Short mmCIF file of C-alpha atoms in Angstrom, two decimals:
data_model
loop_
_atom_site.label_atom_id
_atom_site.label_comp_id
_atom_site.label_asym_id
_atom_site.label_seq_id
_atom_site.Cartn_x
_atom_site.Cartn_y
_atom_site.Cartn_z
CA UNK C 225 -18.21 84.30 -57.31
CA UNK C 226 -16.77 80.80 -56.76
CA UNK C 227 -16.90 78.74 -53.85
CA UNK C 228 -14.10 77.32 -52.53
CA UNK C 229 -14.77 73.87 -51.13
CA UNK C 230 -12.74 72.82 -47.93
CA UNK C 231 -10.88 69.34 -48.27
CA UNK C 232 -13.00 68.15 -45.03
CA UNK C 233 -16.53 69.28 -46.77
CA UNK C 234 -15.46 67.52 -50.11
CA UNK C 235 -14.62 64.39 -48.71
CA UNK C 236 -17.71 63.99 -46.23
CA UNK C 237 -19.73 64.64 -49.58
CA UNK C 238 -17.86 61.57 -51.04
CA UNK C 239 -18.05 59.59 -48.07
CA UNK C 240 -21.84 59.76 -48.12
CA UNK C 241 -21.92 59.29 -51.93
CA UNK C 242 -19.65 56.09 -51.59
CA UNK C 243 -22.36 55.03 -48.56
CA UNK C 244 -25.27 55.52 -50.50
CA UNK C 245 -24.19 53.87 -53.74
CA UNK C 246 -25.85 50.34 -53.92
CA UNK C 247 -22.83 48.91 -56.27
CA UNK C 248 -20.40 50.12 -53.08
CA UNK C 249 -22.34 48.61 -50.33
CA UNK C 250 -21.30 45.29 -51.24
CA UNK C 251 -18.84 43.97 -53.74
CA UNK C 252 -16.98 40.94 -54.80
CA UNK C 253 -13.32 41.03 -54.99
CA UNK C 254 -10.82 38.46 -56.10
CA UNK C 255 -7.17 39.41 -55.67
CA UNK C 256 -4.29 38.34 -53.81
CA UNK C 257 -3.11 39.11 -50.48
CA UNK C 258 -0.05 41.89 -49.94
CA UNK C 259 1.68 43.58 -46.84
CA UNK C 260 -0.41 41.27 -44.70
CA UNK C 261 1.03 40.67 -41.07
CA UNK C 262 -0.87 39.59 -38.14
CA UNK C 263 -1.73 41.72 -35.56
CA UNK C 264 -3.46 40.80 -32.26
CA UNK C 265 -7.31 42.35 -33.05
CA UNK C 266 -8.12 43.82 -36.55
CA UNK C 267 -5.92 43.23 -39.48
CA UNK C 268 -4.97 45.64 -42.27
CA UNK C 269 -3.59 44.10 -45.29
CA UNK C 270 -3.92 44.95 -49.61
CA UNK C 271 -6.10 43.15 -51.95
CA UNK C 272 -3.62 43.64 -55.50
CA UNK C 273 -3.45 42.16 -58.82
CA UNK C 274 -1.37 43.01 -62.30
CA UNK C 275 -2.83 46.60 -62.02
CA UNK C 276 -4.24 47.81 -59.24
CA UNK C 277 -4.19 47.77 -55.39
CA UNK C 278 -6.93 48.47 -52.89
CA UNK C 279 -6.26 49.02 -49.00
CA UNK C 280 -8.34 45.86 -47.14
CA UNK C 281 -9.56 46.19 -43.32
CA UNK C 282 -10.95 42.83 -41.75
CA UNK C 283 -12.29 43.90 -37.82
CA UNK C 284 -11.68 40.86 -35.45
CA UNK C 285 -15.09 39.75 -35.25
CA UNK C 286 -14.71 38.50 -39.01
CA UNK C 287 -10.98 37.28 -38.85
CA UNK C 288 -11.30 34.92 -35.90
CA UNK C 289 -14.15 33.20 -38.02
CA UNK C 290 -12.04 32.10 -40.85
CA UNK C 291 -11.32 28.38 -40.69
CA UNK C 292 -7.77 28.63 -42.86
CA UNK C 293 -4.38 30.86 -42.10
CA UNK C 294 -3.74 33.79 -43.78
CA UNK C 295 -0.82 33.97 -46.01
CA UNK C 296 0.92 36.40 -47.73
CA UNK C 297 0.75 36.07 -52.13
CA UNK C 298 -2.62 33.67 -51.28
CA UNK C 299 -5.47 33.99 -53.79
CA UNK C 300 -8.71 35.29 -51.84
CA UNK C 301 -12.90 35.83 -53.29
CA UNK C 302 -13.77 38.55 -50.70
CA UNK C 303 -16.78 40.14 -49.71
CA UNK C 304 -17.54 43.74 -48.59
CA UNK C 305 -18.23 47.32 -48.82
CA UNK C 306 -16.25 50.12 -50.42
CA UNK C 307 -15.86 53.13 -47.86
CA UNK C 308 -14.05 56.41 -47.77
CA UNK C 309 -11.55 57.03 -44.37
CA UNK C 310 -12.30 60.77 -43.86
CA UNK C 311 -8.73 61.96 -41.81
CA UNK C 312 -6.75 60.83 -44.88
CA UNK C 313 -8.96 60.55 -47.87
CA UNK C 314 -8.16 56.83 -48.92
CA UNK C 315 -10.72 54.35 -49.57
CA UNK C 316 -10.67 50.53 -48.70
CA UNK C 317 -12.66 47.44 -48.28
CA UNK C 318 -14.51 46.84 -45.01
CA UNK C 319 -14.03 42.64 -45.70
CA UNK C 320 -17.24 40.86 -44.54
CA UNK C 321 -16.29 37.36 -45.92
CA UNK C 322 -12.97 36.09 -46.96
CA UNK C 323 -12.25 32.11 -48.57
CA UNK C 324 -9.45 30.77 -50.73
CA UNK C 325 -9.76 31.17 -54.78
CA UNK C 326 -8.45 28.31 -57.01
CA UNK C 327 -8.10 25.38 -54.84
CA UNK C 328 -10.87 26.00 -52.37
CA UNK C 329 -10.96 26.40 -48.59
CA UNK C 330 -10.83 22.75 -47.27
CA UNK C 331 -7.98 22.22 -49.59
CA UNK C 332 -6.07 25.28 -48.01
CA UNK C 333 -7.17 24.12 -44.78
CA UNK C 334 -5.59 20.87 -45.53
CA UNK C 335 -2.24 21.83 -46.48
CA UNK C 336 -1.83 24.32 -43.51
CA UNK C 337 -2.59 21.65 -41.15
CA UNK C 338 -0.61 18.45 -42.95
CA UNK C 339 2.40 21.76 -42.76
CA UNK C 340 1.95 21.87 -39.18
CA UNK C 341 1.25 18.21 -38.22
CA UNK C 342 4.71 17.52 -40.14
CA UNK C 343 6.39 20.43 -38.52
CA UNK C 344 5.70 18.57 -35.21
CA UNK C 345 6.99 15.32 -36.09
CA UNK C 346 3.22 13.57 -36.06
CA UNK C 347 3.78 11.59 -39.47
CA UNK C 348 7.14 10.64 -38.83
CA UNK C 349 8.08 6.82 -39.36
CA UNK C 350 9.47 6.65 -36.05
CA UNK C 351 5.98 6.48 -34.17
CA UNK C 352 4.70 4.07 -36.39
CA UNK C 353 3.66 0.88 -34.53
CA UNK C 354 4.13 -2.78 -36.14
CA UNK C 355 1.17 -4.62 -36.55
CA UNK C 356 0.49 -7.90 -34.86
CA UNK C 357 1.09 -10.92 -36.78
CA UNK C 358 -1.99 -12.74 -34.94
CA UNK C 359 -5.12 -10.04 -33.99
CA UNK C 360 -7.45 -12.22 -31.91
CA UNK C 361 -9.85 -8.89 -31.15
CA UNK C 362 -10.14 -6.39 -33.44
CA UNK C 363 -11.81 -2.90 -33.03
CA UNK C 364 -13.26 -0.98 -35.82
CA UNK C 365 -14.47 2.78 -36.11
CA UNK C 366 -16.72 3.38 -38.60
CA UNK C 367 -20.70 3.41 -39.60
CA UNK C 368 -22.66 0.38 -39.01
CA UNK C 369 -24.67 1.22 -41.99
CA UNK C 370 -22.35 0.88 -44.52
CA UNK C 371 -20.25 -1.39 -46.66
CA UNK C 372 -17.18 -1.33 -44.79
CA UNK C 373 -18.14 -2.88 -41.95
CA UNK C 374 -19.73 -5.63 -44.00
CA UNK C 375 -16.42 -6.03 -46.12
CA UNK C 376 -14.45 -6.67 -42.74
CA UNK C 377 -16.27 -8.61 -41.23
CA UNK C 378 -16.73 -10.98 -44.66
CA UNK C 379 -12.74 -11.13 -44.63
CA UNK C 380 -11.85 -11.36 -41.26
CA UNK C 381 -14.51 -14.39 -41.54
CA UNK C 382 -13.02 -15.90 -44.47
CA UNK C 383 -9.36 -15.41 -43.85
CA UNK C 384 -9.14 -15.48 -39.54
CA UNK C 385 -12.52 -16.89 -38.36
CA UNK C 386 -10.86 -16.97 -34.76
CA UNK C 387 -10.64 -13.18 -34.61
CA UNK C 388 -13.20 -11.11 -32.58
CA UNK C 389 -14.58 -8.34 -34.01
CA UNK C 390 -16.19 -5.13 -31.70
CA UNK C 391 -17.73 -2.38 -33.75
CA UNK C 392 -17.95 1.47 -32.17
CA UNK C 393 -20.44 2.75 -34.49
CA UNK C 394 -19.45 6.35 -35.49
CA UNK C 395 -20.73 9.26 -37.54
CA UNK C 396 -18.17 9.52 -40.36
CA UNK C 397 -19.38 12.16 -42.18
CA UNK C 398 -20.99 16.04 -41.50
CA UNK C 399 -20.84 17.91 -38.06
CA UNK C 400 -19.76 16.25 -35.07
CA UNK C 401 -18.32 13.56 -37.01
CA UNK C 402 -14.73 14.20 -36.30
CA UNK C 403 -15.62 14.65 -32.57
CA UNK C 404 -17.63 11.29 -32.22
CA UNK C 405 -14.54 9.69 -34.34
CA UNK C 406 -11.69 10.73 -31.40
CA UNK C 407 -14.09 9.57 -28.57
CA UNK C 408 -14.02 6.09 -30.05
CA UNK C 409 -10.49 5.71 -30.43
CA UNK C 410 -10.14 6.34 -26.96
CA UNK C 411 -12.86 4.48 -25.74
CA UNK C 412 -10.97 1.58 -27.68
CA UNK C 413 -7.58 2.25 -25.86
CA UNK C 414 -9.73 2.80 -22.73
CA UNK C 415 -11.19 -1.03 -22.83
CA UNK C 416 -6.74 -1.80 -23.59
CA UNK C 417 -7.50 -5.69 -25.41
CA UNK C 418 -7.66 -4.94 -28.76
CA UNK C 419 -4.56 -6.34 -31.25
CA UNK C 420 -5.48 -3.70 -34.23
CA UNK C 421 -7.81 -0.94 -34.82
CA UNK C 422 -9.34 -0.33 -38.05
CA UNK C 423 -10.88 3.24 -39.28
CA UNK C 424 -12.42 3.73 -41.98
CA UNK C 425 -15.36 5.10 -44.59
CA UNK C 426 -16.15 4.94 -47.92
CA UNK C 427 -15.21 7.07 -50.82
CA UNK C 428 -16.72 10.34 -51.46
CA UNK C 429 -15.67 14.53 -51.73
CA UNK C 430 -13.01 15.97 -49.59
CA UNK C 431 -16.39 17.63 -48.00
CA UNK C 432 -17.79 13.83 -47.14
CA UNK C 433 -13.83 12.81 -45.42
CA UNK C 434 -13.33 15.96 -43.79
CA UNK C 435 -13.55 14.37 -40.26
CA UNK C 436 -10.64 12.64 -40.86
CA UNK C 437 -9.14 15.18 -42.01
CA UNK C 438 -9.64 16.90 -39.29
CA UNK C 439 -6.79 18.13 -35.81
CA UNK C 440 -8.55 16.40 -33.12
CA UNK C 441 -8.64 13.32 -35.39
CA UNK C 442 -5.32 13.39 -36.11
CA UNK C 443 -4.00 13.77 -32.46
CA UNK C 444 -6.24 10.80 -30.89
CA UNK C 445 -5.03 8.45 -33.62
CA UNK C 446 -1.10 9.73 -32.89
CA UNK C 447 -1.81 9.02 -28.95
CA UNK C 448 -3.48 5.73 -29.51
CA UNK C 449 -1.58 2.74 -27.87
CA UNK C 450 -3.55 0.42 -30.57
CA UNK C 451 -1.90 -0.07 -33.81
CA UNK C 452 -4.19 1.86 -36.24
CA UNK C 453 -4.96 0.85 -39.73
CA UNK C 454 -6.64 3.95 -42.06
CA UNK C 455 -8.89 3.15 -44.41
CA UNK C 456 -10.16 6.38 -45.47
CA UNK C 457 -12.15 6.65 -49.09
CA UNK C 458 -10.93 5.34 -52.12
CA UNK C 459 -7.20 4.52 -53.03
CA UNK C 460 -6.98 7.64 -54.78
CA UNK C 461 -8.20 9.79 -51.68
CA UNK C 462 -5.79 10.70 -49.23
CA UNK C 463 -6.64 12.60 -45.57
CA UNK C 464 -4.18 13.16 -42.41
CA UNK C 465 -5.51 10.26 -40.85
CA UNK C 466 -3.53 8.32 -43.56
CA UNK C 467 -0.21 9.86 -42.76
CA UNK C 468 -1.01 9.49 -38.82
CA UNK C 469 -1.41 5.62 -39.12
CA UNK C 470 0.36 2.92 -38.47
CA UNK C 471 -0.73 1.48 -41.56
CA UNK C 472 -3.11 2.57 -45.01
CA UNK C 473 -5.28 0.36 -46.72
CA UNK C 474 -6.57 1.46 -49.98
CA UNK C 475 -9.90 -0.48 -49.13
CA UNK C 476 -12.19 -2.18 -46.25
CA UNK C 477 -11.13 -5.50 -47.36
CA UNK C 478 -7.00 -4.71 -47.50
CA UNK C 479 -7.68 -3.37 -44.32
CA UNK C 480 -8.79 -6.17 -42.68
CA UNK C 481 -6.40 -8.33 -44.89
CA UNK C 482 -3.71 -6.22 -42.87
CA UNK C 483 -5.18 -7.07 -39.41
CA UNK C 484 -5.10 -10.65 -40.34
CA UNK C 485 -2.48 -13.54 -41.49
CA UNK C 486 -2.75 -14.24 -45.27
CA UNK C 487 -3.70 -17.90 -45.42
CA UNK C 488 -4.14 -21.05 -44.17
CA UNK C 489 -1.27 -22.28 -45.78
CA UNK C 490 0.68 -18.70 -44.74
CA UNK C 491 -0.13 -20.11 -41.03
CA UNK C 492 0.76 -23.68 -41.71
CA UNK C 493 4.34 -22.26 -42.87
CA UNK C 494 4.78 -18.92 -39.89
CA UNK C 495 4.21 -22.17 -37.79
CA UNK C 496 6.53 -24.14 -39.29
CA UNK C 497 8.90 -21.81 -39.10
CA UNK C 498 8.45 -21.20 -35.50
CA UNK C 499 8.95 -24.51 -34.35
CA UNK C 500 12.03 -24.40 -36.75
CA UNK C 501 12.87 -21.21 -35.13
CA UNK C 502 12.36 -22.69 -31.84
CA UNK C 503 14.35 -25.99 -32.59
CA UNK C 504 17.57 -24.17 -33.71
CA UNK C 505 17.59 -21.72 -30.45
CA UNK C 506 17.37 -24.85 -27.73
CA UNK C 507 19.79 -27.01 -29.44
CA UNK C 508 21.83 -23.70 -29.72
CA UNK C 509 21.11 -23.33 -25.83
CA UNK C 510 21.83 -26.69 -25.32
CA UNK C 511 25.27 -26.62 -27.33
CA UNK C 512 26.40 -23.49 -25.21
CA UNK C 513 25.36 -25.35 -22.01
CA UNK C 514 26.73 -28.61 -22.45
CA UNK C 515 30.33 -26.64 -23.92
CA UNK C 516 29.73 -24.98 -20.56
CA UNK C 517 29.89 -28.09 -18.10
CA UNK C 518 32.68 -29.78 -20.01
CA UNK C 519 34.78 -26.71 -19.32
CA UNK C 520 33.87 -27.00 -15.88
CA UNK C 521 35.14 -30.65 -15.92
CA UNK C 522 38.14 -29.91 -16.87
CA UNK C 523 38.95 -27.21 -14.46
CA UNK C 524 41.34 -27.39 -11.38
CA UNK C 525 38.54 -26.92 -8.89
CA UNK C 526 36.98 -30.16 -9.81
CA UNK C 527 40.01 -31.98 -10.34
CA UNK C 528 41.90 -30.78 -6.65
CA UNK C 529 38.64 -30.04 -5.09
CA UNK C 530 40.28 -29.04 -1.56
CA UNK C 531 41.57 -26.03 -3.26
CA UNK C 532 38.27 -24.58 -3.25
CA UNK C 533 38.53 -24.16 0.34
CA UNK C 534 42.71 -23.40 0.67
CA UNK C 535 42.16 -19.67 0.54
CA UNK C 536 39.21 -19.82 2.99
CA UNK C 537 41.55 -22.25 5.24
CA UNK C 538 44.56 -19.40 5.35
CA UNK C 539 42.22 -16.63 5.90
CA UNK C 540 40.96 -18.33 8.92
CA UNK C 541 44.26 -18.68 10.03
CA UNK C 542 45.24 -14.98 9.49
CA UNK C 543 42.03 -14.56 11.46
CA UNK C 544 42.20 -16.69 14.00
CA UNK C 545 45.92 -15.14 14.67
CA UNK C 546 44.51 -11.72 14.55
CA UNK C 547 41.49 -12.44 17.34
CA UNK C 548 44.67 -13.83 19.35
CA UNK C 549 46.51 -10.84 18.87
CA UNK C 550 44.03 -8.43 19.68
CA UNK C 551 43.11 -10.80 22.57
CA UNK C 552 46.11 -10.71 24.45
CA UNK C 553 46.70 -6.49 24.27
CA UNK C 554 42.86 -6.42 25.51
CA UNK C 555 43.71 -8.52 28.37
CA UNK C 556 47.47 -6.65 28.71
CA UNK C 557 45.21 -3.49 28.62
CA UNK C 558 42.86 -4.03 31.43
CA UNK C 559 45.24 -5.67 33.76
CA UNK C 560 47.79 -2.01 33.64
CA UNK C 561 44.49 -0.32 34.08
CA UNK C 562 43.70 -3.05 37.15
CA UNK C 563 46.72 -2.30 38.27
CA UNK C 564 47.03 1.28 37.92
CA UNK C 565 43.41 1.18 39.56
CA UNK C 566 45.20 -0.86 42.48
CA UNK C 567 48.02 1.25 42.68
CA UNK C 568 45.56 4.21 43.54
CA UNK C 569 43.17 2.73 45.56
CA UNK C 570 45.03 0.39 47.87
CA UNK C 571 46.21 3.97 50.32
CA UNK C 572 43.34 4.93 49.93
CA UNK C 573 41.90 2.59 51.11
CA UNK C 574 43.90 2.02 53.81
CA UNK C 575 43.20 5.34 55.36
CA UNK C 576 39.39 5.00 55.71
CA UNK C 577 39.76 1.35 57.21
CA UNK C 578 42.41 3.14 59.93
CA UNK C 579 39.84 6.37 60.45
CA UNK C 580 37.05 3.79 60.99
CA UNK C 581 39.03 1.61 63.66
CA UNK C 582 39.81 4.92 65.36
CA UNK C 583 36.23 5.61 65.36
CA UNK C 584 35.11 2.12 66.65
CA UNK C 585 37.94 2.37 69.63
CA UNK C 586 36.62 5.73 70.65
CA UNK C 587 32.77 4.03 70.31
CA UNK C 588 34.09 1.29 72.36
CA UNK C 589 35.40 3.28 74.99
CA UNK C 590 32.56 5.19 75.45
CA UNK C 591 30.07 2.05 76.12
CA UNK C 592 32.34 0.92 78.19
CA UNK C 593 31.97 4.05 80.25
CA UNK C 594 27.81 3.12 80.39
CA UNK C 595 29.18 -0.54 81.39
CA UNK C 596 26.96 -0.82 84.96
CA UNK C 597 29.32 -3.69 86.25
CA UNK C 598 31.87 -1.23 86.20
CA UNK C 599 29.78 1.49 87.86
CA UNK C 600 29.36 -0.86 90.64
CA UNK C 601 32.81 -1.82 90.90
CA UNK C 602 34.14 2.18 91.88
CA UNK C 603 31.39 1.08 94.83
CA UNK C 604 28.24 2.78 93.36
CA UNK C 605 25.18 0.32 94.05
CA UNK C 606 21.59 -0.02 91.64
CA UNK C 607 18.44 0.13 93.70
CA UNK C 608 14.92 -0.74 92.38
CA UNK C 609 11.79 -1.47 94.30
CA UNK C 610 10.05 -4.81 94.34
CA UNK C 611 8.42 -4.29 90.75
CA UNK C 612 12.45 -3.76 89.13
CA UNK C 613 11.75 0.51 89.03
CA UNK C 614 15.08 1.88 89.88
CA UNK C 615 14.91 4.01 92.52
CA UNK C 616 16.14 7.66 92.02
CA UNK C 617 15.01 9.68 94.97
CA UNK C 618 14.37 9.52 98.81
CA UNK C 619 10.73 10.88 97.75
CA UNK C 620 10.28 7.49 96.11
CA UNK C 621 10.18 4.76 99.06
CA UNK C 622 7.82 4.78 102.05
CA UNK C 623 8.42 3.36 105.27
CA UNK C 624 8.42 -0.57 105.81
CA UNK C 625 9.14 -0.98 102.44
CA UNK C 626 11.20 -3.61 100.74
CA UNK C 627 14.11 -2.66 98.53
CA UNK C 628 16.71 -4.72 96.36
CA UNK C 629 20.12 -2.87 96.31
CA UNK C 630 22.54 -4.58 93.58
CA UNK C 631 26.26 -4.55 94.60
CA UNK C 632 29.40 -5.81 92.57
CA UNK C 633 29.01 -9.18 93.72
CA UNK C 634 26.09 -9.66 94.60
CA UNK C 635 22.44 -8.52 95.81
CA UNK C 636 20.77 -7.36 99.05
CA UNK C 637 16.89 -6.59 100.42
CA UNK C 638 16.76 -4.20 102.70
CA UNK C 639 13.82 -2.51 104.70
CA UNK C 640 13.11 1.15 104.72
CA UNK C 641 12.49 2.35 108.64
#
């Protein structure tokens, strides 16, 4: 009797044939990149060329390890395992590596940065910076092995003796290179008295320039305040520190021929022409002036000179009128409110000085009431004992004692018997 397979046992039995077969377990693909959009952990794309097409799984781990973009249509060499996906029954690549085919990695690298450098406006003419016409200190970042530095300095020497030269010695090549590279741009823009700044290296693969090539590079040489002269490989080698300059050189020595005047006789003649320069703007200056003061001659001020002061004259007048003016309704003013003031206080006035006089009769009156002279004179008589004590009762004398008794005209001593 036949047995009937189900579609689970049939494709576990694959599944573990795919896992066990050594020619599965890894393989080398090359193929080209279809349905691929990004998605925030794993990615699921196709691998397809002329006549076939193969599902392609790449878990995060892997994809945040590639050092180029994805793109869909690119040419990839990947690296993997076949497997078998049991709930549907399709098989795909499990991608373990994945790098460019054709032009290489670095190259794709390249031209997915220099795209979005560009995109960002880095390389645009606008930011470049002139470069001086005199550099009296120049920096340079580069090894101090090698024969650029020697090439500089020999033509700065021969060309600009008066130049200073500082060297930041920098790895230009392999790891860390592109690192130690930005650090001494800014230390250069950090010390701020350099004229021109010179990078540079030898010639070699796009490997061996890669630190120039590289984002962190590119960025410190946009931000530097310096003007920045690239001198990157040979003329035929190009990196994105040469579109980020200010300036290329195709070699050490045009490099430093940039930083510095031509010749001696090139400096005889920019001075000439200076002072000519120089000449032609004073007498110009001194043409404009001197057109100036005869103008100035001729005008009415200097000819009627008291006019410069009739306006100034009739506006003092219109003042002074105006203070009089104003004068005379201030003083108007205060003498109706004197008067007003007057008007009110005067009865006023009047009445308290009347109620007071009333009040100084009745006060009057009434001391004259105390008046002892007049006490005496309705026949009442002031008796004190020989000391002056006034003498109020009968209990107060003795016998035999003498008494002074005060009439109105006169005074008496009497005896007490």
């Amino acid at each position: 009797m036949t047995e009937y397979l189900s579609v689970s046992t049939l494709t576990k039995y694959l599944k573990a044939k795919f896992d066990r077969d050594p020619y599965l377990e890894r393989v080398y693909l090359t193929g080209e990149i279809s349905n691929f959009r990004r998605r925030p952990n794993h990615q699921y794309f196709a691998l397809k060329d002329e006549g076939a097409v193969i599902q392609a799984t790449m878990w995060a781990g892997q994809f945040r390890k590639l050092d180029f973009e994805l793109e869909e249509g690119m040419k990839v060499l990947a690296v993997g395992r076949i497997s078998i996906y049991p709930p549907s029954g399709s098989y795909s690549l499990n991608i373990e590596s994945l790098v460019p085919d054709g032009v290489g990695a670095l190259a794709v690298k390249f031209e997915q940065l220099k795209k979005k450098l560009t995109a960002e406006g880095l390389f645009e003419q606008r930011w470049k910076q002139n470069l001086p016409q005199f550099s009296k200190k120049i920096a340079v970042v580069t090894s101090p092995s090698g024969a650029v530095i020697r090439d500089i300095i020999t033509t700065v020497q021969r060309r600009f003796p008066m130049s200073q030269i500082v060297l930041y010695p920098t790895k230009v090549q392999g790891q860390g290179s592109a690192e130690e590279i930005a650090e001494n741009i800014r230390r250069a823009n950090e010390r701020g008295d350099f004229d021109v700044m010179i990078i540079g290296r030898g010639g070699g693969s796009i490997e061996d320039l890669w630190g120039f090539n590289e984002e962190i590079v590119v960025r410190a040489i946009f931000e530097s305040r310096i003007p920045i002269i690239s001198s990157v490989g040979h003329e035929t080698d190009v990196t994105l520190a040469d579109f980020v300059a200010d300036s290329r050189a195709a070699t050490p020595t045009a490099a430093a021929e940039l930083a510095t005047p031509n010749t001696k006789v090139d400096l005889i003649n920019w001075a000439n022409e200076q002072e000519k320069r120089l000449f032609n703007r004073l007498t110009h200056l001194i043409k404009i002036r001197r057109e100036r003061v005869d103008k100035l001659s001729q005008s009415v001020v200097f000819r009627q000179p008291e006019r410069l002061y009739d306006g100034h004259l009739q506006k003092l007048d219109r003042l002074c009128e105006r203070l009089s003016v104003l004068t005379e309704n201030k003083v108007a003013n205060m003498k109706h409110r004197y008067e007003l003031s007057a008007g009110k206080l005067i009865p006023t006035y009047g009445k308290i000085v009347e109620a007071k006089k009333n009040k100084t009769e009745q006060l009057y009156q009434s001391l004259l009431l105390l008046d002892i002279s007049k006490i005496k004179a309705r026949g009442f008589s002031l008796v004190t004992d020989e000391k002056g004590k006034i003498i109020k009762s009968v209990s107060d004398v003795k016998k035999g004692q003498t008494l002074d008794v005060e009439l109105t005209d006169g005074k008496v001593i009497v005896e007490v018997k």
